[in-house]
N, CA, C and O atoms as CSV, one atom per row, in Angstrom:
chain,resi,resn,atom,element,x,y,z
A,1,MET,N,N,9.926,-11.421,-10.415
A,1,MET,CA,C,9.412,-10.126,-10.347
A,1,MET,C,C,10.495,-9.159,-10.234
A,1,MET,O,O,10.399,-8.092,-10.842
A,2,LEU,N,N,11.589,-9.440,-9.467
A,2,LEU,CA,C,12.755,-8.556,-9.177
A,2,LEU,C,C,13.395,-8.284,-10.490
A,2,LEU,O,O,13.614,-7.121,-10.826
A,3,ALA,N,N,13.693,-9.239,-11.216
A,3,ALA,CA,C,14.183,-9.112,-12.454
A,3,ALA,C,C,13.497,-7.955,-13.391
A,3,ALA,O,O,14.062,-7.044,-13.997
A,4,ALA,N,N,12.104,-8.275,-13.318
A,4,ALA,CA,C,11.362,-7.235,-14.279
A,4,ALA,C,C,11.546,-5.782,-13.653
A,4,ALA,O,O,11.690,-4.826,-14.416
A,5,LEU,N,N,11.543,-5.616,-12.363
A,5,LEU,CA,C,11.704,-4.257,-11.796
A,5,LEU,C,C,13.071,-3.721,-12.194
A,5,LEU,O,O,13.173,-2.519,-12.439
A,6,LEU,N,N,14.198,-4.572,-12.284
A,6,LEU,CA,C,15.461,-4.196,-12.594
A,6,LEU,C,C,15.631,-3.757,-14.061
A,6,LEU,O,O,16.327,-2.792,-14.376
A,7,CYS,N,N,14.957,-4.517,-14.935
A,7,CYS,CA,C,14.822,-4.220,-16.312
A,7,CYS,C,C,14.071,-2.901,-16.549
A,7,CYS,O,O,14.458,-2.108,-17.408
A,8,VAL,N,N,13.109,-2.697,-15.862
A,8,VAL,CA,C,12.331,-1.295,-16.072
A,8,VAL,C,C,13.206,-0.100,-15.682
A,8,VAL,O,O,13.421,0.895,-16.373
A,9,LYS,N,N,13.685,-0.374,-14.428
A,9,LYS,CA,C,14.788,0.671,-13.851
A,9,LYS,C,C,15.993,0.917,-14.976
A,9,LYS,O,O,16.359,2.055,-15.269
A,10,ALA,N,N,16.531,-0.207,-15.535
A,10,ALA,CA,C,17.483,-0.043,-16.401
A,10,ALA,C,C,17.252,0.631,-17.599
A,10,ALA,O,O,18.160,1.113,-18.277
A,11,CYS,N,N,15.948,0.688,-17.914
A,11,CYS,CA,C,15.478,1.448,-19.238
A,11,CYS,C,C,15.299,2.767,-18.987
A,11,CYS,O,O,15.013,3.539,-19.902
A,12,GLY,N,N,15.453,3.192,-17.662
A,12,GLY,CA,C,15.199,4.613,-17.293
A,12,GLY,C,C,13.684,4.974,-16.947
A,12,GLY,O,O,13.343,6.149,-16.815
A,13,CYS,N,N,12.836,3.970,-16.813
A,13,CYS,CA,C,11.528,4.270,-16.493
A,13,CYS,C,C,11.415,3.998,-15.117
A,13,CYS,O,O,12.217,3.321,-14.474
A,14,PRO,N,N,10.178,4.660,-14.583
A,14,PRO,CA,C,9.681,4.588,-13.073
A,14,PRO,C,C,9.282,3.034,-12.861
A,14,PRO,O,O,8.713,2.329,-13.695
A,15,THR,N,N,9.631,2.720,-11.792
A,15,THR,CA,C,9.264,1.106,-11.455
A,15,THR,C,C,7.911,0.876,-11.520
A,15,THR,O,O,7.546,-0.288,-11.682
A,16,ASP,N,N,7.018,1.829,-11.416
A,16,ASP,CA,C,5.560,1.584,-11.426
A,16,ASP,C,C,4.879,1.872,-12.860
A,16,ASP,O,O,3.661,1.961,-13.008
A,17,SER,N,N,5.803,2.001,-13.870
A,17,SER,CA,C,5.227,2.255,-15.184
A,17,SER,C,C,4.839,0.976,-16.022
A,17,SER,O,O,4.272,1.022,-17.114
A,18,CYS,N,N,5.194,-0.085,-15.413
A,18,CYS,CA,C,4.726,-1.506,-16.239
A,18,CYS,C,C,3.604,-1.993,-15.517
A,18,CYS,O,O,3.620,-2.470,-14.382
A,19,PRO,N,N,2.709,-1.848,-16.205
A,19,PRO,CA,C,1.288,-2.194,-15.683
A,19,PRO,C,C,1.230,-3.708,-15.203
A,19,PRO,O,O,0.536,-3.871,-14.199
A,20,HIS,N,N,1.753,-4.702,-15.664
A,20,HIS,CA,C,1.774,-6.001,-15.110
A,20,HIS,C,C,2.786,-6.227,-13.988
A,20,HIS,O,O,2.906,-7.373,-13.554
A,21,VAL,N,N,3.521,-5.240,-13.482
A,21,VAL,CA,C,4.697,-5.467,-12.440
A,21,VAL,C,C,4.134,-4.731,-11.260
A,21,VAL,O,O,3.865,-3.531,-11.301
A,22,ILE,N,N,3.947,-5.580,-10.086
A,22,ILE,CA,C,3.614,-5.101,-8.818
A,22,ILE,C,C,4.744,-4.791,-7.993
A,22,ILE,O,O,5.496,-5.633,-7.502
A,23,SER,N,N,4.836,-3.530,-7.858
A,23,SER,CA,C,6.032,-2.895,-7.009
A,23,SER,C,C,5.696,-2.977,-5.706
A,23,SER,O,O,4.523,-3.182,-5.394
A,24,LYS,N,N,6.730,-2.821,-4.721
A,24,LYS,CA,C,6.638,-2.776,-3.419
A,24,LYS,C,C,5.749,-1.744,-2.856
A,24,LYS,O,O,5.079,-1.859,-1.830
A,25,ALA,N,N,5.829,-0.516,-3.799
A,25,ALA,CA,C,4.931,0.668,-3.432
A,25,ALA,C,C,3.422,0.294,-3.493
A,25,ALA,O,O,2.610,0.916,-2.809
A,26,SER,N,N,3.058,-0.703,-4.297
A,26,SER,CA,C,1.551,-0.988,-4.512
A,26,SER,C,C,1.374,-2.153,-3.349
A,26,SER,O,O,1.816,-3.297,-3.458
A,27,ALA,N,N,0.728,-1.699,-2.351
A,27,ALA,CA,C,0.491,-2.719,-1.199
A,27,ALA,C,C,-0.746,-3.409,-1.647
A,27,ALA,O,O,-1.370,-3.047,-2.645
A,28,CYS,N,N,-1.081,-4.386,-0.910
A,28,CYS,CA,C,-2.177,-5.322,-0.846
A,28,CYS,C,C,-3.474,-4.435,-0.663
A,28,CYS,O,O,-3.648,-3.755,0.348
A,29,ASP,N,N,-4.353,-4.491,-1.692
A,29,ASP,CA,C,-5.685,-3.794,-1.662
A,29,ASP,C,C,-6.726,-4.697,-1.084
A,29,ASP,O,O,-7.354,-5.501,-1.773
A,30,SER,N,N,-6.906,-4.524,0.341
A,30,SER,CA,C,-7.617,-5.461,1.157
A,30,SER,C,C,-9.023,-5.541,0.627
A,30,SER,O,O,-9.642,-6.605,0.634
A,31,GLU,N,N,-9.551,-4.363,0.144
A,31,GLU,CA,C,-11.057,-4.299,-0.317
A,31,GLU,C,C,-11.090,-5.237,-1.490
A,31,GLU,O,O,-12.018,-6.042,-1.565
A,32,CYS,N,N,-10.170,-5.201,-2.398
A,32,CYS,CA,C,-10.069,-5.919,-3.629
A,32,CYS,C,C,-9.907,-7.504,-3.232
A,32,CYS,O,O,-10.582,-8.387,-3.761
A,33,ARG,N,N,-8.979,-7.721,-2.287
A,33,ARG,CA,C,-8.803,-9.115,-1.785
A,33,ARG,C,C,-10.195,-9.719,-1.236
A,33,ARG,O,O,-10.631,-10.817,-1.583
A,34,ASP,N,N,-10.776,-8.918,-0.406
A,34,ASP,CA,C,-11.882,-9.303,0.418
A,34,ASP,C,C,-12.941,-9.711,-0.621
A,34,ASP,O,O,-13.651,-10.700,-0.441
A,35,THR,N,N,-13.036,-8.923,-1.720
A,35,THR,CA,C,-14.084,-9.297,-2.824
A,35,THR,C,C,-13.652,-10.672,-3.494
A,35,THR,O,O,-14.498,-11.509,-3.809
A,36,CYS,N,N,-12.371,-10.850,-3.683
A,36,CYS,CA,C,-11.967,-12.042,-4.363
A,36,CYS,C,C,-12.338,-13.294,-3.480
A,36,CYS,O,O,-12.862,-14.309,-3.939
A,37,CYS,N,N,-12.007,-13.104,-2.177
A,37,CYS,CA,C,-12.302,-14.095,-1.169
A,37,CYS,C,C,-13.694,-14.534,-1.004
A,37,CYS,O,O,-14.013,-15.720,-0.921
A,38,LYS,N,N,-14.605,-13.440,-0.955
A,38,LYS,CA,C,-15.945,-13.596,-0.836
A,38,LYS,C,C,-16.561,-14.222,-2.248
A,38,LYS,O,O,-17.551,-14.951,-2.185
A,39,ASN,N,N,-16.087,-13.986,-3.219
A,39,ASN,CA,C,-16.507,-14.646,-4.596
A,39,ASN,C,C,-15.936,-15.822,-5.020
A,39,ASN,O,O,-16.314,-16.362,-6.060
A,40,GLY,N,N,-14.975,-16.323,-4.255
A,40,GLY,CA,C,-14.141,-17.443,-4.747
A,40,GLY,C,C,-13.253,-17.268,-5.736
A,40,GLY,O,O,-13.042,-18.231,-6.474
A,41,GLY,N,N,-12.600,-16.109,-5.949
A,41,GLY,CA,C,-11.812,-15.767,-6.972
A,41,GLY,C,C,-10.409,-16.535,-7.053
A,41,GLY,O,O,-9.802,-16.646,-8.118
A,42,GLY,N,N,-9.992,-17.003,-5.964
A,42,GLY,CA,C,-8.891,-17.842,-5.802
A,42,GLY,C,C,-7.526,-17.002,-5.744
A,42,GLY,O,O,-7.534,-15.785,-5.561
A,43,ASN,N,N,-6.445,-17.691,-5.900
A,43,ASN,CA,C,-5.212,-17.007,-5.840
A,43,ASN,C,C,-4.878,-16.067,-6.900
A,43,ASN,O,O,-4.287,-15.015,-6.659
A,44,ALA,N,N,-5.270,-16.446,-8.160
A,44,ALA,CA,C,-5.185,-15.612,-9.397
A,44,ALA,C,C,-5.847,-14.021,-9.084
A,44,ALA,O,O,-5.340,-12.951,-9.421
A,45,CYS,N,N,-6.905,-14.197,-8.468
A,45,CYS,CA,C,-7.615,-12.917,-8.186
A,45,CYS,C,C,-6.898,-12.066,-7.126
A,45,CYS,O,O,-6.629,-10.872,-7.259
A,46,VAL,N,N,-6.613,-12.862,-6.015
A,46,VAL,CA,C,-5.960,-12.308,-4.924
A,46,VAL,C,C,-4.659,-11.662,-5.200
A,46,VAL,O,O,-4.426,-10.595,-4.631
A,47,THR,N,N,-3.719,-12.207,-6.059
A,47,THR,CA,C,-2.515,-11.783,-6.322
A,47,THR,C,C,-2.597,-10.614,-7.210
A,47,THR,O,O,-1.696,-9.775,-7.171
A,48,ALA,N,N,-3.649,-10.475,-8.050
A,48,ALA,CA,C,-3.864,-9.419,-8.951
A,48,ALA,C,C,-4.379,-8.180,-8.264
A,48,ALA,O,O,-4.490,-7.101,-8.846
A,49,CYS,N,N,-4.724,-8.407,-6.859
A,49,CYS,CA,C,-5.026,-7.216,-6.038
A,49,CYS,C,C,-3.764,-6.820,-5.287
A,49,CYS,O,O,-3.878,-6.029,-4.352
A,50,GLY,N,N,-2.598,-7.293,-5.611
A,50,GLY,CA,C,-1.342,-7.075,-4.912
A,50,GLY,C,C,-1.188,-7.716,-3.703
A,50,GLY,O,O,-0.335,-7.295,-2.921
A,51,CYS,N,N,-1.941,-8.761,-3.393
A,51,CYS,CA,C,-1.917,-9.478,-2.037
A,51,CYS,C,C,-1.204,-10.784,-2.334
A,51,CYS,O,O,-1.097,-11.229,-3.477
A,52,PRO,N,N,-0.705,-11.397,-1.213
A,52,PRO,CA,C,-0.030,-12.715,-1.247
A,52,PRO,C,C,-0.907,-13.774,-1.496
A,52,PRO,O,O,-2.012,-13.683,-0.962
A,53,ALA,N,N,-0.641,-14.898,-2.280
A,53,ALA,CA,C,-1.390,-15.997,-2.556
A,53,ALA,C,C,-1.914,-16.666,-1.160
A,53,ALA,O,O,-1.245,-16.466,-0.147
A,54,ASP,N,N,-2.933,-17.345,-1.102
A,54,ASP,CA,C,-3.361,-17.909,0.017
A,54,ASP,C,C,-3.754,-16.973,1.334
A,54,ASP,O,O,-3.707,-17.399,2.488
A,55,SER,N,N,-4.128,-15.700,0.987
A,55,SER,CA,C,-4.195,-14.608,2.018
A,55,SER,C,C,-5.714,-14.521,2.425
A,55,SER,O,O,-6.066,-13.736,3.306
A,56,CYS,N,N,-6.614,-15.344,1.766
A,56,CYS,CA,C,-7.955,-15.225,2.222
A,56,CYS,C,C,-8.006,-16.055,3.386
A,56,CYS,O,O,-7.376,-17.109,3.475
A,57,PRO,N,N,-8.874,-15.512,4.431
A,57,PRO,CA,C,-9.154,-16.192,5.707
A,57,PRO,C,C,-9.928,-17.459,5.299
A,57,PRO,O,O,-10.745,-17.502,4.379
A,58,HIS,N,N,-9.552,-18.545,6.138
A,58,HIS,CA,C,-10.104,-19.878,5.930
A,58,HIS,C,C,-11.220,-20.177,6.834
A,58,HIS,O,O,-11.707,-21.307,6.839
A,59,VAL,N,N,-11.726,-19.114,7.712
A,59,VAL,CA,C,-12.630,-19.288,8.522
A,59,VAL,C,C,-13.975,-18.756,7.974
A,59,VAL,O,O,-14.179,-17.646,7.482
A,60,ILE,N,N,-15.011,-19.952,8.192
A,60,ILE,CA,C,-16.241,-19.441,7.735
A,60,ILE,C,C,-17.136,-19.020,8.848
A,60,ILE,O,O,-17.428,-19.719,9.819
A,61,SER,N,N,-17.578,-17.697,8.590
A,61,SER,CA,C,-18.283,-17.058,9.780
A,61,SER,C,C,-19.819,-17.295,9.538
A,61,SER,O,O,-20.217,-17.820,8.498
A,62,LYS,N,N,-20.572,-16.930,10.435
A,62,LYS,CA,C,-22.128,-17.152,10.224
A,62,LYS,C,C,-22.496,-16.345,9.001
A,62,LYS,O,O,-23.259,-16.827,8.163
A,63,ALA,N,N,-21.951,-15.058,8.858
A,63,ALA,CA,C,-22.323,-14.182,7.774
A,63,ALA,C,C,-21.889,-14.776,6.600
A,63,ALA,O,O,-22.624,-14.590,5.630
A,64,SER,N,N,-20.736,-15.544,6.400
A,64,SER,CA,C,-20.430,-16.083,5.108
A,64,SER,C,C,-20.740,-17.581,4.990
A,64,SER,O,O,-20.124,-18.239,4.150
A,65,ALA,N,N,-21.715,-18.199,5.829
A,65,ALA,CA,C,-21.966,-19.504,5.833
A,65,ALA,C,C,-22.796,-19.907,4.512
A,65,ALA,O,O,-23.067,-18.991,3.736
A,66,CYS,N,N,-23.175,-21.080,4.234
A,66,CYS,CA,C,-23.748,-21.321,3.021
A,66,CYS,C,C,-25.086,-20.708,2.779
A,66,CYS,O,O,-26.030,-20.867,3.553
A,67,ASP,N,N,-25.140,-20.031,1.726
A,67,ASP,CA,C,-26.347,-19.263,1.381
A,67,ASP,C,C,-27.294,-20.192,0.480
A,67,ASP,O,O,-27.084,-20.365,-0.720
A,68,SER,N,N,-28.243,-20.710,1.107
A,68,SER,CA,C,-28.966,-21.786,0.565
A,68,SER,C,C,-29.735,-21.402,-0.678
A,68,SER,O,O,-29.900,-22.172,-1.624
A,69,GLU,N,N,-30.236,-20.060,-0.613
A,69,GLU,CA,C,-31.073,-19.551,-1.925
A,69,GLU,C,C,-29.971,-19.414,-3.020
A,69,GLU,O,O,-30.289,-19.765,-4.156
A,70,CYS,N,N,-28.772,-18.966,-2.815
A,70,CYS,CA,C,-27.779,-18.927,-3.856
A,70,CYS,C,C,-27.440,-20.251,-4.319
A,70,CYS,O,O,-27.326,-20.407,-5.535
A,71,ARG,N,N,-27.250,-21.288,-3.498
A,71,ARG,CA,C,-27.069,-22.668,-3.851
A,71,ARG,C,C,-28.150,-23.094,-4.881
A,71,ARG,O,O,-27.882,-23.545,-5.995
A,72,ASP,N,N,-29.290,-22.920,-4.434
A,72,ASP,CA,C,-30.481,-23.564,-5.189
A,72,ASP,C,C,-30.484,-22.899,-6.448
A,72,ASP,O,O,-30.776,-23.570,-7.438
A,73,ILE,N,N,-30.202,-21.662,-6.582
A,73,ILE,CA,C,-30.126,-21.056,-8.063
A,73,ILE,C,C,-28.982,-21.775,-8.758
A,73,ILE,O,O,-29.204,-22.221,-9.883
A,74,CYS,N,N,-27.946,-21.916,-8.286
A,74,CYS,CA,C,-26.726,-22.548,-8.831
A,74,CYS,C,C,-27.234,-24.095,-9.307
A,74,CYS,O,O,-27.089,-24.513,-10.456
A,75,CYS,N,N,-27.820,-24.818,-8.269
A,75,CYS,CA,C,-28.250,-26.079,-8.772
A,75,CYS,C,C,-29.300,-26.069,-9.938
A,75,CYS,O,O,-29.295,-26.859,-10.882
A,76,LYS,N,N,-30.138,-25.126,-9.746
A,76,LYS,CA,C,-31.352,-25.103,-10.576
A,76,LYS,C,C,-30.735,-24.778,-12.142
A,76,LYS,O,O,-31.221,-25.358,-13.113
A,77,ASN,N,N,-29.768,-23.927,-12.272
A,77,ASN,CA,C,-29.318,-23.443,-13.544
A,77,ASN,C,C,-27.924,-24.165,-13.940
A,77,ASN,O,O,-27.202,-23.826,-14.878
A,78,GLY,N,N,-27.716,-25.118,-13.132
A,78,GLY,CA,C,-26.431,-25.971,-13.682
A,78,GLY,C,C,-25.161,-25.269,-13.504
A,78,GLY,O,O,-24.245,-25.435,-14.310
A,79,GLY,N,N,-25.049,-24.457,-12.445
A,79,GLY,CA,C,-23.823,-23.778,-12.202
A,79,GLY,C,C,-22.572,-24.553,-11.789
A,79,GLY,O,O,-21.407,-24.187,-11.949
A,80,GLY,N,N,-23.015,-25.708,-11.220
A,80,GLY,CA,C,-21.897,-26.560,-10.760
A,80,GLY,C,C,-21.085,-26.249,-9.402
A,80,GLY,O,O,-21.419,-25.303,-8.690
A,81,ASN,N,N,-20.151,-26.976,-9.123
A,81,ASN,CA,C,-19.495,-26.916,-7.930
A,81,ASN,C,C,-18.798,-25.366,-7.674
A,81,ASN,O,O,-18.664,-24.876,-6.552
A,82,ALA,N,N,-18.450,-24.807,-8.752
A,82,ALA,CA,C,-17.784,-23.588,-8.687
A,82,ALA,C,C,-18.813,-22.511,-8.246
A,82,ALA,O,O,-18.465,-21.577,-7.524
A,83,CYS,N,N,-19.934,-22.640,-8.640
A,83,CYS,CA,C,-21.006,-21.741,-8.311
A,83,CYS,C,C,-21.429,-21.882,-6.924
A,83,CYS,O,O,-21.528,-20.944,-6.134
A,84,VAL,N,N,-21.687,-23.178,-6.655
A,84,VAL,CA,C,-22.053,-23.671,-5.221
A,84,VAL,C,C,-20.975,-23.172,-4.282
A,84,VAL,O,O,-21.353,-22.628,-3.245
A,85,LYS,N,N,-19.731,-23.287,-4.509
A,85,LYS,CA,C,-18.673,-22.924,-3.537
A,85,LYS,C,C,-18.685,-21.426,-3.238
A,85,LYS,O,O,-18.402,-20.937,-2.145
A,86,ALA,N,N,-19.038,-20.768,-4.312
A,86,ALA,CA,C,-19.064,-19.245,-4.324
A,86,ALA,C,C,-20.177,-18.717,-3.378
A,86,ALA,O,O,-20.177,-17.598,-2.865
A,87,CYS,N,N,-21.135,-19.685,-3.216
A,87,CYS,CA,C,-22.329,-19.365,-2.391
A,87,CYS,C,C,-21.932,-19.695,-0.919
A,87,CYS,O,O,-22.761,-19.526,-0.026
A,88,GLY,N,N,-20.685,-20.162,-0.650
A,88,GLY,CA,C,-20.353,-20.600,0.674
A,88,GLY,C,C,-20.688,-21.857,1.110
A,88,GLY,O,O,-20.510,-22.165,2.289
A,89,CYS,N,N,-21.221,-22.735,0.193
A,89,CYS,CA,C,-21.831,-24.249,0.286
A,89,CYS,C,C,-20.779,-25.120,0.009
A,89,CYS,O,O,-19.867,-24.746,-0.728
A,90,PRO,N,N,-20.788,-26.333,0.547
A,90,PRO,CA,C,-19.946,-27.375,0.340
A,90,PRO,C,C,-20.035,-27.732,-1.379
A,90,PRO,O,O,-21.041,-27.509,-2.053
A,91,THR,N,N,-18.888,-28.270,-1.857
A,91,THR,CA,C,-19.195,-28.795,-3.260
A,91,THR,C,C,-20.103,-30.087,-3.092
A,91,THR,O,O,-20.255,-30.641,-2.004
A,92,ASP,N,N,-20.664,-30.492,-4.217
A,92,ASP,CA,C,-21.545,-31.671,-4.354
A,92,ASP,C,C,-22.729,-31.639,-3.407
A,92,ASP,O,O,-23.226,-32.655,-2.921
A,93,SER,N,N,-23.147,-30.392,-3.178
A,93,SER,CA,C,-24.360,-30.025,-2.349
A,93,SER,C,C,-25.582,-29.887,-2.966
A,93,SER,O,O,-26.607,-29.624,-2.339
A,94,CYS,N,N,-25.532,-30.066,-4.281
A,94,CYS,CA,C,-26.971,-29.806,-5.038
A,94,CYS,C,C,-27.635,-31.256,-4.783
A,94,CYS,O,O,-26.975,-32.295,-4.800
A,95,PRO,N,N,-28.920,-31.201,-4.563
A,95,PRO,CA,C,-29.554,-32.500,-4.712
A,95,PRO,C,C,-29.513,-33.155,-6.053
A,95,PRO,O,O,-29.583,-32.447,-7.057
A,96,HIS,N,N,-29.411,-34.395,-6.144
A,96,HIS,CA,C,-29.348,-35.193,-7.375
A,96,HIS,C,C,-30.522,-35.794,-7.783
A,96,HIS,O,O,-30.538,-36.979,-8.117
A,97,VAL,N,N,-31.728,-34.937,-7.791
A,97,VAL,CA,C,-32.994,-35.267,-8.142
A,97,VAL,C,C,-33.418,-34.642,-9.437
A,97,VAL,O,O,-33.333,-33.435,-9.661
A,98,ILE,N,N,-33.871,-35.521,-10.261
A,98,ILE,CA,C,-34.333,-35.101,-11.691
A,98,ILE,C,C,-35.753,-34.879,-11.642
A,98,ILE,O,O,-36.533,-35.815,-11.467
A,99,SER,N,N,-36.138,-33.658,-11.789
A,99,SER,CA,C,-37.568,-33.381,-11.955
A,99,SER,C,C,-38.075,-33.572,-13.327
A,99,SER,O,O,-37.321,-33.669,-14.295
A,100,LYS,N,N,-39.423,-33.627,-13.404
A,100,LYS,CA,C,-40.089,-33.730,-14.653
A,100,LYS,C,C,-39.395,-32.595,-15.663
A,100,LYS,O,O,-38.850,-32.830,-16.742
A,101,ALA,N,N,-39.554,-31.381,-15.056
A,101,ALA,CA,C,-39.134,-30.202,-15.929
A,101,ALA,C,C,-37.847,-30.401,-16.504
A,101,ALA,O,O,-37.669,-29.959,-17.639
A,102,SER,N,N,-36.928,-30.985,-15.925
A,102,SER,CA,C,-35.545,-30.954,-16.456
A,102,SER,C,C,-35.234,-32.395,-16.951
A,102,SER,O,O,-34.065,-32.670,-17.218
A,103,ALA,N,N,-36.151,-33.276,-17.081
A,103,ALA,CA,C,-35.910,-34.670,-17.654
A,103,ALA,C,C,-35.755,-34.594,-19.109
A,103,ALA,O,O,-36.283,-33.626,-19.657
A,104,CYS,N,N,-35.165,-35.388,-19.784
A,104,CYS,CA,C,-34.945,-35.569,-21.257
A,104,CYS,C,C,-36.237,-36.236,-21.731
A,104,CYS,O,O,-36.735,-37.251,-21.245
A,105,ASP,N,N,-36.662,-35.580,-22.660
A,105,ASP,CA,C,-37.911,-36.111,-23.546
A,105,ASP,C,C,-37.505,-36.968,-24.688
A,105,ASP,O,O,-38.358,-37.438,-25.441
C-alpha cells in the first residue's frame, strides 16, 4: 500500500485520488464495519471499510444471538452454512429432516 501511495504522489496527484488506495486520512468507517460484522461479510468487507482485518468483535451478545426465524428461512431455502452463520447461528444447525414437500419424486 505504501508503494502505491508513493507512486501516486510521484505522479503529482493527491494521495486520495486513487479509489483503490486507502490512505491514512481515510479512517475506519465504524458504521460500515459494524454492518459487515453483523452480516458476516468477513475481512474483505471490513478492510473495504478502511478498518483492520479481524476487527469484528468476537463476542456474541444476546442481541446478536442466533435468530431462529432467520435460520429457519435459511434452512428452508437451502441457504447453507453461510446464510445460517449470518443469522448468528452455529454452522450445521439446520435440521437434517427431509419433508414430503422437499423429497424427490
